[in-house]
Short mmCIF file of N, CA, C and O in Angstrom, two decimals:
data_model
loop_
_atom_site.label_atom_id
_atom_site.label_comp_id
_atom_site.label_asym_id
_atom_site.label_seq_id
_atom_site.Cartn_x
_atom_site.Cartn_y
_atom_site.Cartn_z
N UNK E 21 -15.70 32.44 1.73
CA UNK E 21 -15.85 33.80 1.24
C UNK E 21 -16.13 34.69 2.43
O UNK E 21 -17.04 34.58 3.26
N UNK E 22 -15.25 35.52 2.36
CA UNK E 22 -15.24 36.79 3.39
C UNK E 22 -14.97 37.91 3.03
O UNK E 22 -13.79 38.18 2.81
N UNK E 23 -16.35 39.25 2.79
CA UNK E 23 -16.07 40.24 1.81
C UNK E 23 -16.90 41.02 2.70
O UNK E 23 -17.51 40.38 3.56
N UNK E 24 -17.06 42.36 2.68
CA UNK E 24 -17.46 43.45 2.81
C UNK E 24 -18.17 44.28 1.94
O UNK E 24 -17.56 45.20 1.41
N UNK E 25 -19.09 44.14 1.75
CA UNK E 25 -19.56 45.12 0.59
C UNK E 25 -20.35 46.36 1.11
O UNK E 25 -21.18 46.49 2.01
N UNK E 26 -19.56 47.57 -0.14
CA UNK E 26 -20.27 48.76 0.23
C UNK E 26 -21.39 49.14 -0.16
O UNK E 26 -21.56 48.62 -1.27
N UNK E 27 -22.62 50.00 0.21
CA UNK E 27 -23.86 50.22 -0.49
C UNK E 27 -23.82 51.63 -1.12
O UNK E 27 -24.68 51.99 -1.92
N UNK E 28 -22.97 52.28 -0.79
CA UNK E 28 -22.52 53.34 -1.11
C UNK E 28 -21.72 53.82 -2.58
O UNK E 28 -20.59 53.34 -2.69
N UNK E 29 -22.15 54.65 -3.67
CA UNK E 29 -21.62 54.57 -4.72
C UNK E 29 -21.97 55.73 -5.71
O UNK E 29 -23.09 55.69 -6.22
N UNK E 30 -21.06 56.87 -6.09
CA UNK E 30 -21.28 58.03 -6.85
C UNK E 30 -22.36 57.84 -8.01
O UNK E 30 -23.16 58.74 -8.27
N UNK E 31 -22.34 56.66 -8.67
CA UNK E 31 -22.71 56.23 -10.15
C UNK E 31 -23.86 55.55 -9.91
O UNK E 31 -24.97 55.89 -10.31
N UNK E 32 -23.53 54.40 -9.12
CA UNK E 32 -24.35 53.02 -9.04
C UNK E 32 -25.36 53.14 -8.11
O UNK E 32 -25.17 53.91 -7.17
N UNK E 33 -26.17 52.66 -8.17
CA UNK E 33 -27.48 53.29 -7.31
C UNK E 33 -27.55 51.32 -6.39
O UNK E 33 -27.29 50.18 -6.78
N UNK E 34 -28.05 51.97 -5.04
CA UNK E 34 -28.43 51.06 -4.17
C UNK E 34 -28.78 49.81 -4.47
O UNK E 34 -28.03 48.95 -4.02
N UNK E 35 -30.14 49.28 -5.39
CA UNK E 35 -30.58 48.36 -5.54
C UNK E 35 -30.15 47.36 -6.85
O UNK E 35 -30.72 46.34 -7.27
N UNK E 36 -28.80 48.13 -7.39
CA UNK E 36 -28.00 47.72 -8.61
C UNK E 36 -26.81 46.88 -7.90
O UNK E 36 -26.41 45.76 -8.21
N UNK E 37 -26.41 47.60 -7.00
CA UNK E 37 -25.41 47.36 -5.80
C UNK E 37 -25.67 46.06 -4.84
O UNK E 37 -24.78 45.26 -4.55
N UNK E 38 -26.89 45.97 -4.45
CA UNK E 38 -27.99 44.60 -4.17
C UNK E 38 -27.53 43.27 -4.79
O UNK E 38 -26.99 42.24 -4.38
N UNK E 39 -27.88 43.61 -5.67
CA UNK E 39 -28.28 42.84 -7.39
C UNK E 39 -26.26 42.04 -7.21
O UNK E 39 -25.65 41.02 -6.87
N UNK E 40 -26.13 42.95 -7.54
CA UNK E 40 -24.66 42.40 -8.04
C UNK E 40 -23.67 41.65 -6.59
O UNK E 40 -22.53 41.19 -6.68
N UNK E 41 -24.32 41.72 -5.65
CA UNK E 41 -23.80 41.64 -4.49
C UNK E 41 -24.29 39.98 -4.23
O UNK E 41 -23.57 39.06 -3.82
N UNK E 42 -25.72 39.94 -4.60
CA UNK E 42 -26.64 38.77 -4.84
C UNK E 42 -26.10 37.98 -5.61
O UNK E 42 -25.80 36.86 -5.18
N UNK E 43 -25.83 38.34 -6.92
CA UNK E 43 -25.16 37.42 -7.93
C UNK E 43 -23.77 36.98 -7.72
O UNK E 43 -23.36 36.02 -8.36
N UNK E 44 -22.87 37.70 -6.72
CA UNK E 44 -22.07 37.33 -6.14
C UNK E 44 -21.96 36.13 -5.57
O UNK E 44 -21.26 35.22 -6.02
N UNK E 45 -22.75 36.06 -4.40
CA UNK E 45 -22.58 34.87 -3.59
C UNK E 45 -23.29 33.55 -4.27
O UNK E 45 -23.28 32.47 -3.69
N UNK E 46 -23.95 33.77 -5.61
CA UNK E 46 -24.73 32.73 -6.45
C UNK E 46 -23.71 32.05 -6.95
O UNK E 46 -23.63 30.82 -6.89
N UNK E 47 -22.73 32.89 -7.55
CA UNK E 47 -21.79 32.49 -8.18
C UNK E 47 -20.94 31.74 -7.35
O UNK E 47 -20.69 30.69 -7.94
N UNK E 48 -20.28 31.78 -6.04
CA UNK E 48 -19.81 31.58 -5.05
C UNK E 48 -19.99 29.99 -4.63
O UNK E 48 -19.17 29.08 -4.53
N UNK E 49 -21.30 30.04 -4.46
CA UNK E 49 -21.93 28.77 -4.27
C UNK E 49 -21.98 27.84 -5.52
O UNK E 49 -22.05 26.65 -5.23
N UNK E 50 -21.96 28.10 -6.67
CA UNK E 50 -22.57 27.36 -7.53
C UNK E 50 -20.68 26.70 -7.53
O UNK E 50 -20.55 25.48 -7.52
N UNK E 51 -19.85 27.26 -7.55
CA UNK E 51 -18.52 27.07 -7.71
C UNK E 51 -17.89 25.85 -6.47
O UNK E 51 -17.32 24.78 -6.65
N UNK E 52 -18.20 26.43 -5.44
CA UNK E 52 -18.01 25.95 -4.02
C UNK E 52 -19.03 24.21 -4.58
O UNK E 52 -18.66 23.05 -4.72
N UNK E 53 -19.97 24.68 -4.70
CA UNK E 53 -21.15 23.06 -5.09
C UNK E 53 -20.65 22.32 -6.18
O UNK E 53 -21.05 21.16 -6.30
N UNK E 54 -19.67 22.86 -7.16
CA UNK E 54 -19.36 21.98 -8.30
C UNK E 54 -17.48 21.23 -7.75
O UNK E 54 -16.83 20.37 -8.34
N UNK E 55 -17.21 21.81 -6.76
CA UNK E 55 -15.75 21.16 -6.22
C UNK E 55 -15.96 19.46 -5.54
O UNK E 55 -17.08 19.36 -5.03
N UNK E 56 -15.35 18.53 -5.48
CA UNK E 56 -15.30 17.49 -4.73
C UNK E 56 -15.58 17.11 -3.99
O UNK E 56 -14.68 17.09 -3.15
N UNK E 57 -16.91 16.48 -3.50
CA UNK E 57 -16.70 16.59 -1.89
C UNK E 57 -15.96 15.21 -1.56
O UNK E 57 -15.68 14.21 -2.22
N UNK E 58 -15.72 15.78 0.33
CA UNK E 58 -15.08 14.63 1.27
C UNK E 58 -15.01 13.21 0.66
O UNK E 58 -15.11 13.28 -0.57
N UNK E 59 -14.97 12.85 0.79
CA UNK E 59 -14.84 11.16 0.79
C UNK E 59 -15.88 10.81 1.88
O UNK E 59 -16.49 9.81 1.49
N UNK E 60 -16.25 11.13 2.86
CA UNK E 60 -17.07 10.89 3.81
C UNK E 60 -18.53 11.34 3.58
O UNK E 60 -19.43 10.60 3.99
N UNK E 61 -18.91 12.79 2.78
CA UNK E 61 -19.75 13.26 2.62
C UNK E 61 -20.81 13.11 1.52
O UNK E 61 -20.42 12.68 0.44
N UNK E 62 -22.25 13.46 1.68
CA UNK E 62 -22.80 13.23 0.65
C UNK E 62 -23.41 14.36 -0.06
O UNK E 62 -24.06 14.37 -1.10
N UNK E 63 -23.02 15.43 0.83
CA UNK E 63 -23.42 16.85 -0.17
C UNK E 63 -22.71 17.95 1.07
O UNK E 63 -22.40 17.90 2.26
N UNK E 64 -22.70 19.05 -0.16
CA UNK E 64 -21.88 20.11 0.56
C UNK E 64 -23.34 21.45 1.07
O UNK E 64 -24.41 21.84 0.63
N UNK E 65 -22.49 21.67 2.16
CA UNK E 65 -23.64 22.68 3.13
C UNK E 65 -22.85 23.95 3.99
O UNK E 65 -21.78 23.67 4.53
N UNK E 66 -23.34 25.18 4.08
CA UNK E 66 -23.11 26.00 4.18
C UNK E 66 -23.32 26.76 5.25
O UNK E 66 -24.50 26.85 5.59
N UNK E 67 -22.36 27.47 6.03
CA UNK E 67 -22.52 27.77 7.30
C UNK E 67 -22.38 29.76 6.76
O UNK E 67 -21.53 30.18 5.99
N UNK E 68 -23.41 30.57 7.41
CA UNK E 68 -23.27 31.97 6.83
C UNK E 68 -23.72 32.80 7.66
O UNK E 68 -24.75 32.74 8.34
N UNK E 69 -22.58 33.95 7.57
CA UNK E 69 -23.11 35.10 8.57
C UNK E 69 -23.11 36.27 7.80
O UNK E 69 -22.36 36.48 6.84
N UNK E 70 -24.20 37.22 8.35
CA UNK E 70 -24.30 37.99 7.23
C UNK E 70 -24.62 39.34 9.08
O UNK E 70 -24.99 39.06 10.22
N UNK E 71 -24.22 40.68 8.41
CA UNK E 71 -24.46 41.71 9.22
C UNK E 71 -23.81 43.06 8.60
O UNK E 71 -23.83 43.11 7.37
N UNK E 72 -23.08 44.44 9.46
CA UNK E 72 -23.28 45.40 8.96
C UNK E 72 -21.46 45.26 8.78
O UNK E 72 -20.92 45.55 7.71
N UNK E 73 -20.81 44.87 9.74
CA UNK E 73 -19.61 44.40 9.98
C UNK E 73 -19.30 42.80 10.19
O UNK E 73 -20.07 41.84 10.09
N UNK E 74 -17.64 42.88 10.57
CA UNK E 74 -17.79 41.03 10.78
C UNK E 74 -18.20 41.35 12.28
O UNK E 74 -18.81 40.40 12.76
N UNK E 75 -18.01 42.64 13.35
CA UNK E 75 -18.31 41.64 14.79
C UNK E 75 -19.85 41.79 15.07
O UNK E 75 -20.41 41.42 16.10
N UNK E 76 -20.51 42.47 13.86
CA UNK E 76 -22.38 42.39 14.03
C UNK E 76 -22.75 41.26 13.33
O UNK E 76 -23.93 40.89 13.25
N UNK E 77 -21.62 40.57 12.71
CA UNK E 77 -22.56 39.20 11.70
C UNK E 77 -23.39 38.05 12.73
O UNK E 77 -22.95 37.58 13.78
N UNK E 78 -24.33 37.83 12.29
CA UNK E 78 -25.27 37.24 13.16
C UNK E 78 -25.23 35.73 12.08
O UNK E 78 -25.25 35.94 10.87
N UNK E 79 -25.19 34.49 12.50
CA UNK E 79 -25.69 33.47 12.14
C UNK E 79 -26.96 33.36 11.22
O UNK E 79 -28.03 33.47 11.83
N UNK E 80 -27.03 33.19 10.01
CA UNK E 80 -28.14 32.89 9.36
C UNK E 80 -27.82 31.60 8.38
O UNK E 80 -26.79 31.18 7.83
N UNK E 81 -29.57 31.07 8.43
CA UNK E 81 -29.77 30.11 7.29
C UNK E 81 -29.58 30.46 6.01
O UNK E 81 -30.00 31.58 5.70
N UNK E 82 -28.74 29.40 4.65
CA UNK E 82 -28.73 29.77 3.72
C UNK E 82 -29.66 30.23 3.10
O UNK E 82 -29.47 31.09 2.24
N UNK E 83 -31.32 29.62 3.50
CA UNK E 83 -32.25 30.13 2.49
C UNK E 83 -32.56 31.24 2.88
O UNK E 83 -33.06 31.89 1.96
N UNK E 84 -32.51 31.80 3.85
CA UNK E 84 -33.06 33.47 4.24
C UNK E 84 -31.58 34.24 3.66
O UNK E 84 -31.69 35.33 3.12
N UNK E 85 -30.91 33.93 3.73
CA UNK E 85 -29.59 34.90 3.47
C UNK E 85 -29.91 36.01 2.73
O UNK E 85 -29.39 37.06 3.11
N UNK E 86 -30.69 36.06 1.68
CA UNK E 86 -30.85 37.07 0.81
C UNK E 86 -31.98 38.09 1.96
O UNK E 86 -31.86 39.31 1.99
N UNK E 87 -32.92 37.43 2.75
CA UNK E 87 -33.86 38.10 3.02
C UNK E 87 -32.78 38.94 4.15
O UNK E 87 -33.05 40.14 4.08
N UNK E 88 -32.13 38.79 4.74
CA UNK E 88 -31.05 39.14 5.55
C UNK E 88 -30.48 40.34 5.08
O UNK E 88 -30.51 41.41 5.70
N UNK E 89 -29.86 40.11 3.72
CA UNK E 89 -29.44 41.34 3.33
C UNK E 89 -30.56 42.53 2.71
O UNK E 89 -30.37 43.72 2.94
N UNK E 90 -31.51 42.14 2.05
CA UNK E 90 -32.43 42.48 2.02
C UNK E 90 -32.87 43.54 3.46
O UNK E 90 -32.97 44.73 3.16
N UNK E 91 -33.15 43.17 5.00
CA UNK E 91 -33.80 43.88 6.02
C UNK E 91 -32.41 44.72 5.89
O UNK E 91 -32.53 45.73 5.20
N UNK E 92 -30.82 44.42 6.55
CA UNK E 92 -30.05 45.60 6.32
C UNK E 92 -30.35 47.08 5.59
O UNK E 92 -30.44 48.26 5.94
N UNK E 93 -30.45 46.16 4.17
CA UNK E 93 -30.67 47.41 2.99
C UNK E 93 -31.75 48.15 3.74
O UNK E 93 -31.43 49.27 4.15
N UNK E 94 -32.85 47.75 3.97
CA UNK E 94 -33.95 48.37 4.07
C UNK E 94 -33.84 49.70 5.47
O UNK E 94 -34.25 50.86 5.46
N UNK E 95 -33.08 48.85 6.64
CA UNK E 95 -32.33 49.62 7.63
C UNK E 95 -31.02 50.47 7.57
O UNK E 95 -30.27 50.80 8.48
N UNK E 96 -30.95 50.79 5.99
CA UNK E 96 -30.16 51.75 5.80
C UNK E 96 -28.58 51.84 6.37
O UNK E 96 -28.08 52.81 6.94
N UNK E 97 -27.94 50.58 6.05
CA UNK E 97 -27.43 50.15 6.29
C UNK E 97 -25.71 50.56 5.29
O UNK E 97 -25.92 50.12 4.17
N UNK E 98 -24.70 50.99 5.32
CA UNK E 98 -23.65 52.07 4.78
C UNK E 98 -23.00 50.57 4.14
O UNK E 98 -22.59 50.56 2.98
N UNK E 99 -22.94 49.22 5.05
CA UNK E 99 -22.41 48.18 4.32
C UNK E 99 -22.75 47.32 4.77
O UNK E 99 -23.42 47.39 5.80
N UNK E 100 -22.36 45.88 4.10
CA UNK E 100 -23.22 45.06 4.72
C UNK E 100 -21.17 43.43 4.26
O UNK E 100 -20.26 43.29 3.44
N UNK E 101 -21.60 42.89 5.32
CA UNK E 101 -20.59 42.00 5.57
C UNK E 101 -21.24 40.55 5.41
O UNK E 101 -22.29 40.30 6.00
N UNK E 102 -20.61 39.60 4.62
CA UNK E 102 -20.78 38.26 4.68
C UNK E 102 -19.77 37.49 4.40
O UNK E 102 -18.73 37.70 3.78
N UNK E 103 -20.39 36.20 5.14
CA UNK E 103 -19.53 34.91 5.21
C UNK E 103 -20.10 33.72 5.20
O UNK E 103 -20.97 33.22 5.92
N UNK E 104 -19.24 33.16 3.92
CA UNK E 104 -19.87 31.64 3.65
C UNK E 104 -18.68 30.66 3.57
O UNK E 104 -17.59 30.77 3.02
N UNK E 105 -19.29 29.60 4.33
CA UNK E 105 -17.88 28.55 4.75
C UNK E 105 -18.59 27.26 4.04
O UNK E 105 -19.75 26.88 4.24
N UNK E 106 -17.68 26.70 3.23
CA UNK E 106 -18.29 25.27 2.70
C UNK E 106 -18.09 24.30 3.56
O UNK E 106 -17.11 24.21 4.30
N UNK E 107 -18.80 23.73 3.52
CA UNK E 107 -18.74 21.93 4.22
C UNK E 107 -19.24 20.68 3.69
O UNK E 107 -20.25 20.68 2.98
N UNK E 108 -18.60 19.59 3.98
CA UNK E 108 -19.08 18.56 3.51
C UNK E 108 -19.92 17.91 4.60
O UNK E 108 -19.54 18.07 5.77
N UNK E 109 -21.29 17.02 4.30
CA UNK E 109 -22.07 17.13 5.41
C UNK E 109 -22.34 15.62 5.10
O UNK E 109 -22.73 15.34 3.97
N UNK E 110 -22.15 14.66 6.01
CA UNK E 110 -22.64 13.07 5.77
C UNK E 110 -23.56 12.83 6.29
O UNK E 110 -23.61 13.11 7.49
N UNK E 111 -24.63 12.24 5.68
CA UNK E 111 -25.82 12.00 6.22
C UNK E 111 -25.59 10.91 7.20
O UNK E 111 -24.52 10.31 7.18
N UNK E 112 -26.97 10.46 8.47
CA UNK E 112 -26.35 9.50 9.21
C UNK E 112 -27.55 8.79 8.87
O UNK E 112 -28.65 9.34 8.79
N UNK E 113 -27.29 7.18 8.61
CA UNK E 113 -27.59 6.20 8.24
C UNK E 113 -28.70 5.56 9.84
O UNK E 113 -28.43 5.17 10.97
N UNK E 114 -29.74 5.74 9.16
CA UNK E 114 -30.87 4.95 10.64
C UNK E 114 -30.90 3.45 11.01
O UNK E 114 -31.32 2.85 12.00
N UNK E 115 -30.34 3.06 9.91
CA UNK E 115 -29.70 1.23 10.40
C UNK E 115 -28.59 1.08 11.56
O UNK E 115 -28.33 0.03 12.16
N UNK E 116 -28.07 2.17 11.73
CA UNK E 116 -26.98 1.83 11.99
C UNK E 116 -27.36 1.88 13.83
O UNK E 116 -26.48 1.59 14.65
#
C-alpha cells in the first residue's frame, strides 16, 4: 500500500479525516494478515514509512505508526504519505 492522504477537506473536518485514514491501514493489514504466507515463513511482518510526502517518509515501527501520523497531524501537516510492504518473516531455529 502506497497512498497519499489529504488532511484537507471543505466538509470533513481534520480528526474525521485521521479516523478514516486509521481505519484504512487496519483494514489493509487485517487483509494483507489473512493471505498465505511463504512456504518458508511463520508469520507475516511489515516494513512502513510514513511522512508528509514519499521523499520525507522516514522508516517507522508498525506499533508507533499511528503515533507517527498522529505528531504530523499535530505539526500541521497539508498531507501525510504512507507505505506498507508485507513480508513473510521465518523465525530462526536456536538448534540449529
Amino acid at each position: 500500500m502506497k497512498k497519499t492522504f489529504k488532511l484537507e477537506h471543505p466538509k470533513i473536518k481534520t480528526p474525521r479525516i485521521v479516523d478514516s485514514i486509521k481505519h484504512e491501514i487496519k483494514k489493509f493489514l487485517k487483509k494483507e494478515r489473512s493471505k498465505n504466507l511463504p512456504a518458508d515463513a511463520k508469520y507475516w511482518s511489515f516494513d512502513c514509512k510514513v511522512g508528509q510526502t514519499e521523499e520525507t517518509a522516514n522508516k517507522v515501527p508498525l506499533l508507533s505508526l499511528t503515533e507517527s501520523i498522529d505528531d504530523l497531524v499535530l505539526n500541521n501537516a497539508k498531507s501525510i504519505y504512507v507505505e506498507l510492504t508485507a513480508k513473510g518473516v521465518a523465525t530462526i531455529d536456536e538448534n540449529d
